[in-house]
Amino acid sequence: MLPTTIRFRLIAVILAGIGLIALLFEFAWLPRLDDLVTEAQAREVGREVEILAESIVPYMLSNQLGAIHETLSQVEFRYDNWAALHLVTPEGRKLYPISSVDLPEGPEIITRSAPVTFRDTTLGTLTASIDIAPQIQRFQSAQRNMVLLGAGIVALILAGVLYTIDRFLTRRLVQVARAADAMALGKYDVTLPDGRDEVGTLARSFGAMRGQIQDQTERLEQARARSERALEARSRFVATMSHEIRTPLNGILPVAEMLARTDLDAEQRERVETIITSGNALSSIVNDILDVSMLENGKLTLSSRPMSPARLVSEALDIVRPSAEAKGLTLINRFEAPQDMTCRGDDDRLRQILINLLGNAVKFTERGSITLSGAAVPAQDGQVRLRVEVSDTGIGIPPEHLSRIFGRFEQVDDTTMRRFGGTGLGLSIVRGLTEAMHGTVSVDSTPGQGSRFTLEIPLAPAILRETRSTSDPVQTARAQRAAKVLVVDDNAINRSVASAMLKKLGHDVTLAETGREAVAASARSRFDVILMDVHMPELDGLDATRQIRAGGGPNAGTRIVALTASVQARDVDACRCAGMDDFIAKPLSFEALIAALDLVQAADIAEPRQPLEMPNG
Ligand code: ADP
């Protein structure tokens, strides 16, 4: 690539001009000059021969051959370029030179003749041949010297012009360009050129613009910092509030679950069911708020586990079936995927998406059916494309609301909330989660006829390991080997809830009230698993875990599962850094406990440890 600087272009143009002039001079101008010189010489020689012919007339009349010789030889001698001089009588007798010498010929030889006459009588013919080569050479070299001088002067002028351009234009423009580059990197103090000329004006305009941009950038930066602080404060508030709400829920839900498993009369059972339903509703609102906060802050962590799309779909349908049946709606499964087809993905989050869409379909449909169709098909890029359509025959969504319903707190109208309840967060979480999985979700709907939500998500292929059984999980869990579990929690209610649930599952439970007690207990005897509360006074769960791991005691390699109400990504990271293996969100559920202890049993048969992953919601 040729350089594109102004300096280079200018030099190139001027050199090309000089080259063209040199070529024109050499091939057009010089030959033309040669011709002019030759013509002038020929005229000159013609005149001189005529004069010479006149001057020898008296000698010819008096037949003074000696005088003729004298005159002509003197002329020949005087002009060294006179190559030959011949004087011949009309009868053809050569009077000069006496010896016979031929007239020379050639392109640079000019030959001119003049008659020697007296009163109309021709006495003879005088012919002169002149070599003009030396003259042409002298002339050409003078011309070349002139051109060289001209070129030297042009070169000097060029150097002057270049210096001026460099000094007053290029360098100052480069200075402006450097200031612009530095500004792009956030440096606003690079000096700009001054001056009253055009470049100075340009630099001043640029400086003014730079000042404005700097002001705006600083204001934006301050606004961004303020909003980041506000966002941070809000997510801290959300985390704290959700922790505070989950902690009492942990005292309500598991206790109610246990109560529901005891002998109760119909009225008592109904009330306990109400506690469980309301508790679950509250828990899911807290989860939704947390999810929205995590999606907003980009702090959501997705896991990647082997999972079966067909099972995922039927699990989601099973969850909404009771509420659909309670409203007399038909739930149709038209999903097509082989039972043994496996992929990798966050099954908990995918289930959450499906339950959200199915839950809405049930909620907004009074009669008719809800159909889940779609397929999981291997795509060309080696991935599995999961496509799910959830269609209902419900109230539908007016076209003007279709683009808004995926926004936060968006509901079709206020009456929706009064009639159907809900927070307006569900679909925004669906969209956030789908996009986090690089998928898309869309809707089309006809008011009064129904809606159809379409979900497309790419999943990585995997081989599924059969681990779960379809029978009652509590019964199945009881059938497994009793594990020795250390439960560490500073809250007495939490301790007794966890202890009761674990005992129900047939495990041996040891309780510790503080991190210090946990370290001491794990130095004394070996446990199969330690369920560790994270937030505790004095020595928290993270430090207690570090001490147990570093102590080299019997539990240095034991599975330690965090037990906490804070389920944000940074809490998961903190647990992982402290050396914990897994994470159970409060309020405790049998399912989560069984899953955590399942892994202990699996580890006994030399399965690799599962990575710490975000629990569901
Ligand atoms: P919520 O259901 O808690 O109100 P969502 O974000 O899940 O919040 O849904 C937002 C709104 O979209 C709902 O309030 C409702 O107006 C509309 N909507 C969602 N799904 C359906 C559906 N299947 N049929 C009709 N309207 C729906």
XYZ file of C-alpha atoms and ligand atoms in Angstrom:
644
model
C 0.000 0.000 0.000
C 1.307 3.404 -0.924
C 1.357 6.011 1.810
C -1.665 8.307 1.590
C -0.281 11.379 3.326
C -0.817 14.783 1.742
C 2.982 15.217 1.657
C 3.431 12.013 -0.330
C 0.640 12.871 -2.749
C 2.053 16.329 -3.373
C 5.562 14.992 -4.051
C 4.106 12.345 -6.364
C 2.091 14.895 -8.374
C 5.007 17.300 -8.717
C 7.486 14.546 -9.691
C 5.035 13.222 -12.256
C 4.738 16.777 -13.675
C 8.517 17.183 -13.860
C 8.853 13.750 -15.514
C 6.246 14.695 -18.115
C 7.983 17.993 -18.854
C 11.356 16.168 -19.216
C 9.831 13.684 -21.667
C 8.179 16.453 -23.705
C 11.465 18.369 -23.740
C 13.506 15.344 -24.863
C 11.174 13.891 -27.466
C 9.108 16.819 -28.710
C 10.835 20.098 -27.940
C 14.508 19.203 -28.623
C 13.927 17.648 -32.119
C 11.841 20.700 -33.059
C 14.640 23.023 -31.835
C 17.182 20.965 -33.842
C 15.122 21.526 -36.987
C 14.905 25.269 -36.322
C 18.662 25.498 -35.753
C 19.349 23.494 -38.916
C 17.057 25.750 -40.995
C 18.715 28.884 -39.617
C 22.151 27.453 -40.317
C 21.139 26.507 -43.875
C 19.939 30.067 -44.570
C 23.126 31.477 -43.071
C 25.356 29.164 -45.142
C 23.375 29.992 -48.333
C 23.942 33.700 -47.763
C 27.631 33.233 -47.031
C 28.145 31.089 -50.166
C 26.401 33.793 -52.244
C 28.677 36.514 -50.805
C 31.745 34.322 -51.366
C 30.650 33.654 -54.951
C 30.327 37.395 -55.604
C 33.728 38.079 -54.018
C 35.572 35.746 -56.414
C 33.936 37.126 -59.610
C 36.874 39.548 -60.389
C 39.359 36.709 -59.944
C 37.326 34.488 -62.224
C 37.121 37.222 -64.892
C 40.854 37.813 -64.776
C 41.471 34.079 -64.419
C 43.565 34.557 -61.298
C 43.450 31.000 -60.077
C 45.978 31.687 -57.316
C 43.826 34.439 -55.820
C 40.764 32.166 -56.034
C 42.664 29.446 -54.145
C 43.916 31.937 -51.616
C 40.428 33.301 -50.894
C 38.606 29.973 -50.706
C 41.281 28.203 -48.635
C 41.344 31.143 -46.214
C 37.573 30.820 -45.781
C 37.869 27.055 -45.273
C 40.616 27.642 -42.745
C 38.729 30.349 -40.858
C 35.518 28.343 -40.328
C 36.457 24.968 -38.883
C 32.954 23.613 -39.500
C 33.165 24.204 -43.235
C 33.710 20.613 -44.274
C 34.240 21.199 -48.010
C 34.239 24.015 -50.638
C 33.995 23.297 -54.377
C 34.225 25.652 -57.326
C 33.307 24.163 -60.697
C 33.122 25.885 -64.135
C 29.956 25.472 -66.190
C 31.937 23.049 -68.345
C 32.551 20.904 -65.214
C 36.174 21.844 -64.616
C 37.083 21.842 -60.917
C 38.828 25.084 -60.017
C 38.867 24.423 -56.276
C 40.083 22.266 -54.674
C 42.579 21.160 -57.227
C 42.644 17.581 -55.964
C 39.377 15.722 -56.402
C 37.574 15.515 -53.025
C 33.913 14.413 -52.786
C 31.470 16.557 -50.935
C 30.677 14.934 -47.508
C 27.111 13.769 -46.846
C 25.082 13.141 -43.696
C 22.090 14.364 -41.712
C 24.063 17.094 -40.006
C 25.883 18.239 -43.181
C 24.342 21.260 -44.920
C 25.264 21.776 -48.574
C 24.492 25.040 -50.368
C 25.515 26.220 -53.881
C 25.615 29.669 -55.430
C 26.343 30.579 -59.095
C 29.330 32.829 -59.792
C 27.848 35.230 -62.407
C 28.856 38.353 -64.241
C 26.197 40.202 -66.291
C 24.047 37.137 -66.773
C 27.011 34.966 -67.649
C 27.620 32.068 -65.329
C 31.305 31.745 -64.665
C 31.023 28.767 -62.301
C 29.212 27.248 -59.326
C 30.478 27.517 -55.768
C 29.268 24.717 -53.379
C 29.894 24.650 -49.629
C 29.227 21.753 -47.194
C 29.034 22.631 -43.529
C 28.944 20.239 -40.533
C 26.468 21.664 -38.011
C 26.758 18.735 -35.479
C 29.015 20.593 -33.010
C 26.688 23.556 -33.098
C 23.600 21.393 -32.438
C 25.420 19.660 -29.596
C 26.381 22.935 -28.014
C 22.852 24.133 -28.394
C 21.356 20.955 -26.889
C 23.684 20.971 -23.914
C 22.800 24.636 -23.250
C 19.109 23.686 -23.384
C 19.633 20.757 -20.983
C 21.525 22.913 -18.549
C 18.666 25.341 -18.618
C 16.147 22.586 -17.924
C 18.320 21.220 -15.096
C 18.499 24.655 -13.603
C 14.722 24.949 -13.944
C 14.240 21.566 -12.281
C 16.575 22.612 -9.446
C 14.556 25.778 -8.916
C 11.293 23.777 -9.018
C 12.765 21.293 -6.480
C 13.695 24.150 -4.184
C 10.220 25.658 -4.487
C 8.750 22.190 -3.870
C 10.845 21.766 -0.720
C 9.627 25.173 0.438
C 5.980 24.288 -0.295
C 6.350 20.931 1.466
C 7.919 22.519 4.506
C 5.110 25.063 4.653
C 2.445 22.371 4.288
C 4.174 20.217 6.891
C 4.701 23.020 9.350
C 1.365 24.780 9.026
C -1.036 22.083 7.842
C -0.038 18.425 8.220
C 1.546 18.591 11.673
C -1.299 20.620 13.093
C -3.936 18.388 11.500
C -2.150 15.342 12.965
C -2.257 17.103 16.350
C -6.057 17.512 16.001
C -6.376 13.853 14.949
C -4.320 12.740 18.008
C -6.551 14.802 20.265
C -9.605 13.100 18.690
C -8.068 9.628 19.214
C -7.196 10.462 22.826
C -10.736 11.779 23.363
C -12.113 8.432 22.177
C -10.036 6.831 24.966
C -11.397 9.263 27.542
C -8.419 11.728 27.583
C -9.567 15.268 27.112
C -6.336 17.198 27.851
C -4.281 16.724 24.660
C -3.065 20.161 23.461
C -4.694 21.471 20.274
C -2.894 23.669 17.697
C -3.678 27.400 17.780
C -3.493 30.068 15.054
C -5.819 32.313 13.096
C -5.864 30.258 9.924
C -8.330 27.544 8.856
C -6.601 24.833 10.882
C -6.713 27.055 13.955
C -10.461 27.567 13.393
C -10.947 23.819 12.995
C -8.965 23.161 16.200
C -11.024 25.718 18.135
C -14.310 24.185 16.924
C -13.027 20.734 17.832
C -11.941 22.001 21.262
C -15.409 23.436 21.910
C -17.049 20.166 20.864
C -14.584 18.227 23.041
C -15.460 20.362 26.027
C -19.151 19.669 25.544
C -18.566 15.941 25.145
C -16.401 15.919 28.275
C -19.130 17.674 30.254
C -21.791 15.315 28.970
C -19.628 12.252 29.565
C -18.917 13.361 33.120
C -22.597 13.992 33.743
C -23.467 10.586 32.242
C -20.740 8.926 34.285
C -22.090 10.515 37.464
C -25.626 9.485 36.535
C -24.447 5.953 35.780
C -22.577 5.732 39.089
C -25.677 7.055 40.881
C -27.958 4.577 39.165
C -25.489 1.749 39.766
C -25.402 2.655 43.457
C -29.194 2.826 43.477
C -29.454 -0.519 41.680
C -26.935 -2.047 44.059
C -28.827 -0.645 47.043
C -32.077 -1.917 45.609
C -30.731 -5.415 44.972
C -29.231 -5.418 48.487
C -32.625 -4.378 49.790
C -34.358 -7.070 47.722
C -31.881 -9.686 48.932
C -32.268 -8.621 52.556
C -36.055 -8.473 52.328
C -36.270 -11.836 50.630
C -33.974 -13.276 53.298
C -36.155 -11.783 55.989
C -39.332 -13.132 54.353
C -37.865 -16.554 53.653
C -36.652 -17.051 57.200
C -40.147 -16.986 58.774
C -41.475 -18.926 55.761
C -38.937 -21.590 56.648
C -40.685 -21.849 59.973
C -44.112 -22.108 58.325
C -43.907 -24.198 55.149
C -41.909 -27.259 56.238
C -43.883 -27.405 59.502
C -47.149 -27.251 57.563
C -45.826 -29.920 55.167
C -45.038 -32.165 58.118
C -48.388 -31.377 59.686
C -50.132 -32.376 56.459
C -48.491 -35.775 56.714
C -50.032 -36.438 60.138
C -53.567 -37.675 60.827
C -55.865 -34.684 60.489
C -59.615 -34.327 60.191
C -61.006 -32.739 57.012
C -61.269 -29.215 58.400
C -57.765 -29.277 59.873
C -56.388 -30.633 56.588
C -58.102 -27.881 54.633
C -56.595 -25.228 56.881
C -53.145 -26.753 56.670
C -53.501 -26.916 52.871
C -54.420 -23.201 52.927
C -51.273 -22.428 54.915
C -49.185 -24.416 52.420
C -50.855 -22.816 49.376
C -50.498 -19.282 50.748
C -46.952 -19.970 51.910
C -46.050 -21.309 48.472
C -47.673 -18.304 46.790
C -45.704 -15.932 49.023
C -42.548 -17.921 48.417
C -43.060 -17.762 44.661
C -43.626 -13.975 44.752
C -40.375 -13.579 46.696
C -38.668 -15.836 44.157
C -40.087 -13.812 41.257
C -38.864 -10.542 42.747
C -35.426 -12.058 43.295
C -35.338 -13.433 39.756
C -36.241 -10.060 38.282
C -33.561 -8.415 40.384
C -30.946 -10.978 39.294
C -31.937 -10.702 35.624
C -31.743 -6.905 35.844
C -28.269 -6.984 37.384
C -27.043 -9.709 35.055
C -26.259 -11.803 38.124
C -28.289 -14.827 37.136
C -26.214 -18.009 36.886
C -27.510 -20.805 34.685
C -26.441 -24.381 35.267
C -25.917 -27.046 32.654
C -27.084 -30.515 33.657
C -28.120 -33.569 31.681
C -31.903 -33.470 31.248
C -34.664 -35.034 29.183
C -36.900 -32.557 27.296
C -39.807 -35.046 27.270
C -39.582 -35.506 31.033
C -39.194 -31.784 31.608
C -42.413 -31.110 29.693
C -44.400 -33.813 31.446
C -43.133 -32.634 34.871
C -44.283 -29.090 34.089
C -47.672 -30.401 32.932
C -47.974 -32.511 36.097
C -47.436 -29.415 38.210
C -50.227 -27.379 36.574
C -52.592 -30.382 36.085
C -54.350 -30.092 39.457
C -55.204 -26.418 38.911
C -56.315 -27.087 35.303
C -58.508 -29.966 36.388
C -59.928 -27.892 39.205
C -61.193 -25.436 36.541
C -62.459 -28.254 34.301
C -59.842 -27.586 31.611
C -58.326 -30.313 29.438
C -54.548 -30.423 29.433
C -53.195 -31.904 26.189
C -49.582 -32.993 25.692
C -48.585 -33.023 22.014
C -44.883 -32.605 22.643
C -42.745 -34.826 20.452
C -39.384 -35.989 21.731
C -38.068 -39.462 22.432
C -38.119 -40.301 26.159
C -34.430 -41.193 26.056
C -33.361 -38.027 24.198
C -31.048 -36.048 26.448
C -29.598 -32.574 26.360
C -27.718 -30.300 28.707
C -29.409 -27.272 30.146
C -30.800 -25.673 33.270
C -33.797 -27.949 33.798
C -34.989 -25.994 36.845
C -35.102 -22.722 34.919
C -36.654 -24.366 31.845
C -39.327 -25.920 34.050
C -39.909 -22.513 35.617
C -40.484 -21.013 32.130
C -42.930 -23.764 31.139
C -44.807 -23.591 34.450
C -45.118 -19.824 34.014
C -46.606 -20.141 30.514
C -48.838 -23.079 31.463
C -49.864 -21.353 34.704
C -50.900 -18.227 32.763
C -52.812 -20.370 30.257
C -54.741 -22.017 33.104
C -55.248 -18.688 34.848
C -56.644 -16.878 31.801
C -58.811 -19.725 30.440
C -62.311 -20.299 31.767
C -63.309 -23.242 29.574
C -61.801 -25.399 26.858
C -58.281 -26.751 26.738
C -54.616 -25.988 27.064
C -52.317 -27.661 24.582
C -48.572 -27.995 24.876
C -47.078 -28.917 21.518
C -43.634 -28.705 19.954
C -40.594 -30.883 19.686
C -36.967 -31.284 20.594
C -35.090 -31.899 17.359
C -31.380 -32.214 16.671
C -30.237 -29.207 14.621
C -27.516 -29.039 11.997
C -25.101 -27.243 14.317
C -25.049 -30.305 16.618
C -27.347 -28.647 19.148
C -30.866 -29.663 20.072
C -33.549 -27.114 19.245
C -36.313 -27.106 21.837
C -39.570 -25.619 20.535
C -42.593 -25.429 22.788
C -45.987 -23.908 22.028
C -48.464 -23.329 24.814
C -51.937 -22.619 23.364
C -55.103 -21.926 25.283
C -58.747 -21.196 24.527
C -58.873 -18.361 27.044
C -59.639 -14.650 27.063
C -56.806 -13.755 24.675
C -54.790 -10.549 24.602
C -55.772 -7.396 22.668
C -53.250 -6.681 19.850
C -52.179 -3.342 21.358
C -51.002 -5.128 24.512
C -49.060 -7.914 22.801
C -45.759 -6.028 22.682
C -46.005 -4.915 26.318
C -46.888 -8.047 28.232
C -43.258 -9.218 28.433
C -42.340 -6.042 30.314
C -42.040 -5.871 34.092
C -45.238 -5.324 36.070
C -47.191 -5.255 32.783
C -50.724 -6.570 32.817
C -53.328 -6.116 30.127
C -55.389 -3.873 32.421
C -56.030 -3.218 36.075
C -59.057 -5.464 36.098
C -56.762 -8.378 35.185
C -55.029 -8.016 38.516
C -58.288 -7.694 40.422
C -59.838 -10.659 38.582
C -56.918 -13.034 38.266
C -54.292 -11.771 40.715
C -50.613 -11.915 39.790
C -47.740 -9.461 39.882
C -47.093 -8.939 36.167
C -43.568 -10.321 36.617
C -44.025 -13.843 35.236
C -43.613 -13.119 31.524
C -40.736 -10.700 32.068
C -38.930 -13.497 33.908
C -39.832 -15.898 31.081
C -38.326 -13.537 28.540
C -35.261 -12.790 30.701
C -34.535 -16.482 31.283
C -35.175 -17.387 27.636
C -32.810 -14.704 26.419
C -30.199 -15.761 28.987
C -30.418 -19.201 27.340
C -30.016 -17.572 23.877
C -33.600 -18.417 22.976
C -36.684 -16.468 21.933
C -40.242 -16.261 23.155
C -43.157 -14.787 21.226
C -46.922 -14.588 21.441
C -49.857 -14.364 19.142
C -53.390 -14.091 20.335
C -56.975 -13.375 19.338
C -59.114 -11.737 22.017
C -61.958 -14.018 23.023
C -60.428 -17.038 21.273
C -57.132 -17.711 22.984
C -53.383 -17.173 22.988
C -50.362 -19.066 21.823
C -46.895 -18.560 23.339
C -43.984 -19.963 21.328
C -40.650 -20.716 22.901
C -37.471 -21.652 21.033
C -34.324 -22.499 22.956
C -31.097 -24.112 21.761
C -29.776 -26.844 24.069
C -26.481 -28.712 24.041
C -26.762 -32.491 23.490
C -25.835 -34.839 26.402
C -26.250 -38.351 27.725
C -28.725 -38.622 30.561
C -27.998 -40.657 33.627
C -31.151 -42.145 35.124
C -31.162 -41.040 38.738
C -34.696 -40.272 39.767
C -37.505 -42.600 40.518
C -41.153 -41.797 39.932
C -42.438 -43.246 43.187
C -43.051 -41.183 46.359
C -39.736 -39.415 46.960
C -40.018 -39.532 50.759
C -40.691 -43.256 50.736
C -37.901 -43.867 48.219
C -35.496 -41.732 50.201
C -36.342 -43.647 53.383
C -35.410 -46.873 51.643
C -31.852 -45.628 51.134
C -29.021 -45.948 53.628
C -29.364 -43.698 56.692
C -26.849 -40.876 56.450
C -25.137 -39.118 59.374
C -26.075 -35.460 58.966
C -24.754 -32.471 60.890
C -27.205 -29.543 60.809
C -25.707 -26.157 61.682
C -28.096 -23.243 62.204
C -28.258 -20.474 64.808
C -32.042 -20.261 64.490
C -33.781 -22.762 66.793
C -36.873 -23.090 64.548
C -34.757 -23.813 61.494
C -32.756 -26.403 63.426
C -35.832 -28.215 64.626
C -37.482 -28.081 61.170
C -34.413 -29.495 59.424
C -33.940 -32.100 62.134
C -37.584 -33.240 61.932
C -37.495 -33.492 58.132
C -34.210 -35.388 58.094
C -35.450 -37.788 60.752
C -38.581 -38.352 58.696
C -36.297 -39.337 55.838
C -34.622 -41.827 58.184
C -31.296 -40.076 58.744
C -29.188 -39.599 61.931
C -29.085 -35.928 62.854
C -26.565 -34.031 64.987
C -27.295 -30.358 65.681
C -24.885 -27.461 66.097
C -25.940 -23.927 67.043
C -22.876 -22.010 65.898
C -20.047 -22.225 63.410
C -17.661 -22.927 66.275
C -19.786 -25.831 67.513
C -19.891 -27.198 63.968
C -16.090 -27.108 63.710
C -15.805 -28.843 67.086
C -18.441 -31.479 66.205
C -16.818 -32.257 62.890
C -13.446 -32.673 64.588
C -14.997 -35.340 66.843
C -16.891 -37.578 64.420
C -17.297 -38.207 60.728
C -20.529 -37.115 58.962
C -21.885 -38.050 55.544
C -23.128 -34.552 54.939
C -23.072 -31.193 56.738
C -25.981 -28.798 56.196
C -24.487 -25.417 57.045
C -26.391 -22.172 57.594
C -24.416 -19.322 55.989
C -25.308 -16.313 58.121
C -24.409 -16.925 61.759
C -22.919 -14.620 64.403
C -19.235 -14.953 65.400
C -18.138 -17.665 62.977
C -20.324 -17.778 59.890
C -20.967 -20.835 57.698
C -18.330 -19.819 55.163
C -15.506 -19.552 57.728
C -16.685 -22.685 59.527
C -16.507 -24.546 56.185
C -13.019 -23.215 55.538
C -11.862 -24.390 58.982
C -13.390 -27.853 58.511
C -11.783 -28.209 55.092
C -8.398 -26.898 56.242
C -8.385 -28.728 59.600
C -7.609 -32.078 57.979
C -10.033 -33.797 60.388
C -12.443 -36.628 59.521
C -14.725 -34.208 57.641
C -12.132 -32.412 55.513
C -13.626 -34.081 52.430
C -17.241 -34.312 53.597
C -20.008 -32.909 51.416
C -20.991 -29.519 52.851
C -24.281 -28.050 51.663
C -25.119 -24.383 52.252
C -28.470 -23.748 53.858
C -29.574 -20.189 53.365
C -32.301 -17.804 52.424
C -29.943 -15.680 50.262
C -29.923 -17.189 46.829
C -28.269 -14.555 44.663
C -25.411 -15.445 42.345
C -22.814 -13.733 44.526
C -23.934 -15.849 47.537
C -23.469 -18.981 45.437
C -20.004 -17.774 44.469
C -19.112 -17.044 48.102
C -20.213 -20.564 49.114
C -18.219 -22.116 46.293
C -15.124 -20.115 47.245
C -15.432 -21.216 50.861
C -15.364 -24.876 49.738
C -19.043 -25.776 49.870
C -20.373 -28.363 47.431
C -24.020 -27.517 47.044
C -26.713 -25.103 48.030
C -30.237 -25.512 49.435
C -32.547 -22.506 49.489
C -34.778 -21.889 52.443
C -37.605 -22.571 53.006
C -36.503 -26.194 53.141
C -38.436 -28.732 51.122
C -38.303 -32.486 51.177
C -37.406 -32.456 47.503
C -34.315 -30.280 47.995
C -33.182 -32.264 51.039
C -33.628 -35.551 49.211
C -31.706 -34.203 46.217
C -28.825 -33.041 48.439
C -28.685 -36.375 50.266
C -29.168 -38.338 47.040
C -25.884 -36.947 45.900
C -24.205 -38.227 49.060
C -25.488 -41.703 48.319
C -24.358 -41.296 44.716
C -20.920 -40.145 45.902
C -20.661 -43.371 47.901
C -20.667 -45.253 44.622
C -17.801 -43.133 43.314
C -19.738 -40.560 41.338
C -17.850 -37.320 40.792
C -18.961 -34.383 42.935
C -21.630 -32.246 41.316
C -20.672 -28.606 40.829
C -22.358 -25.991 42.967
C -25.322 -24.654 41.003
C -28.081 -22.133 41.468
C -31.060 -23.805 43.017
C -34.473 -23.262 41.526
C -35.795 -19.822 42.377
P -49.241 -12.062 35.797
O -49.767 -13.320 35.206
O -48.612 -12.255 37.127
O -50.203 -10.929 35.753
P -47.430 -12.171 33.591
O -46.199 -11.390 33.335
O -47.299 -13.638 33.657
O -48.040 -11.576 34.899
O -48.461 -11.800 32.467
C -48.656 -10.454 32.129
C -50.034 -10.242 31.554
O -50.128 -10.841 30.271
C -51.125 -10.883 32.360
O -51.518 -10.046 33.425
C -52.227 -11.017 31.336
O -52.904 -9.809 31.169
C -51.453 -11.307 30.048
N -51.370 -12.764 29.782
C -50.335 -13.577 29.999
N -50.611 -14.831 29.570
C -51.866 -14.814 29.084
C -52.726 -15.795 28.491
N -52.346 -17.059 28.326
N -53.949 -15.384 28.085
C -54.342 -14.114 28.252
N -53.597 -13.141 28.785
C -52.355 -13.477 29.205
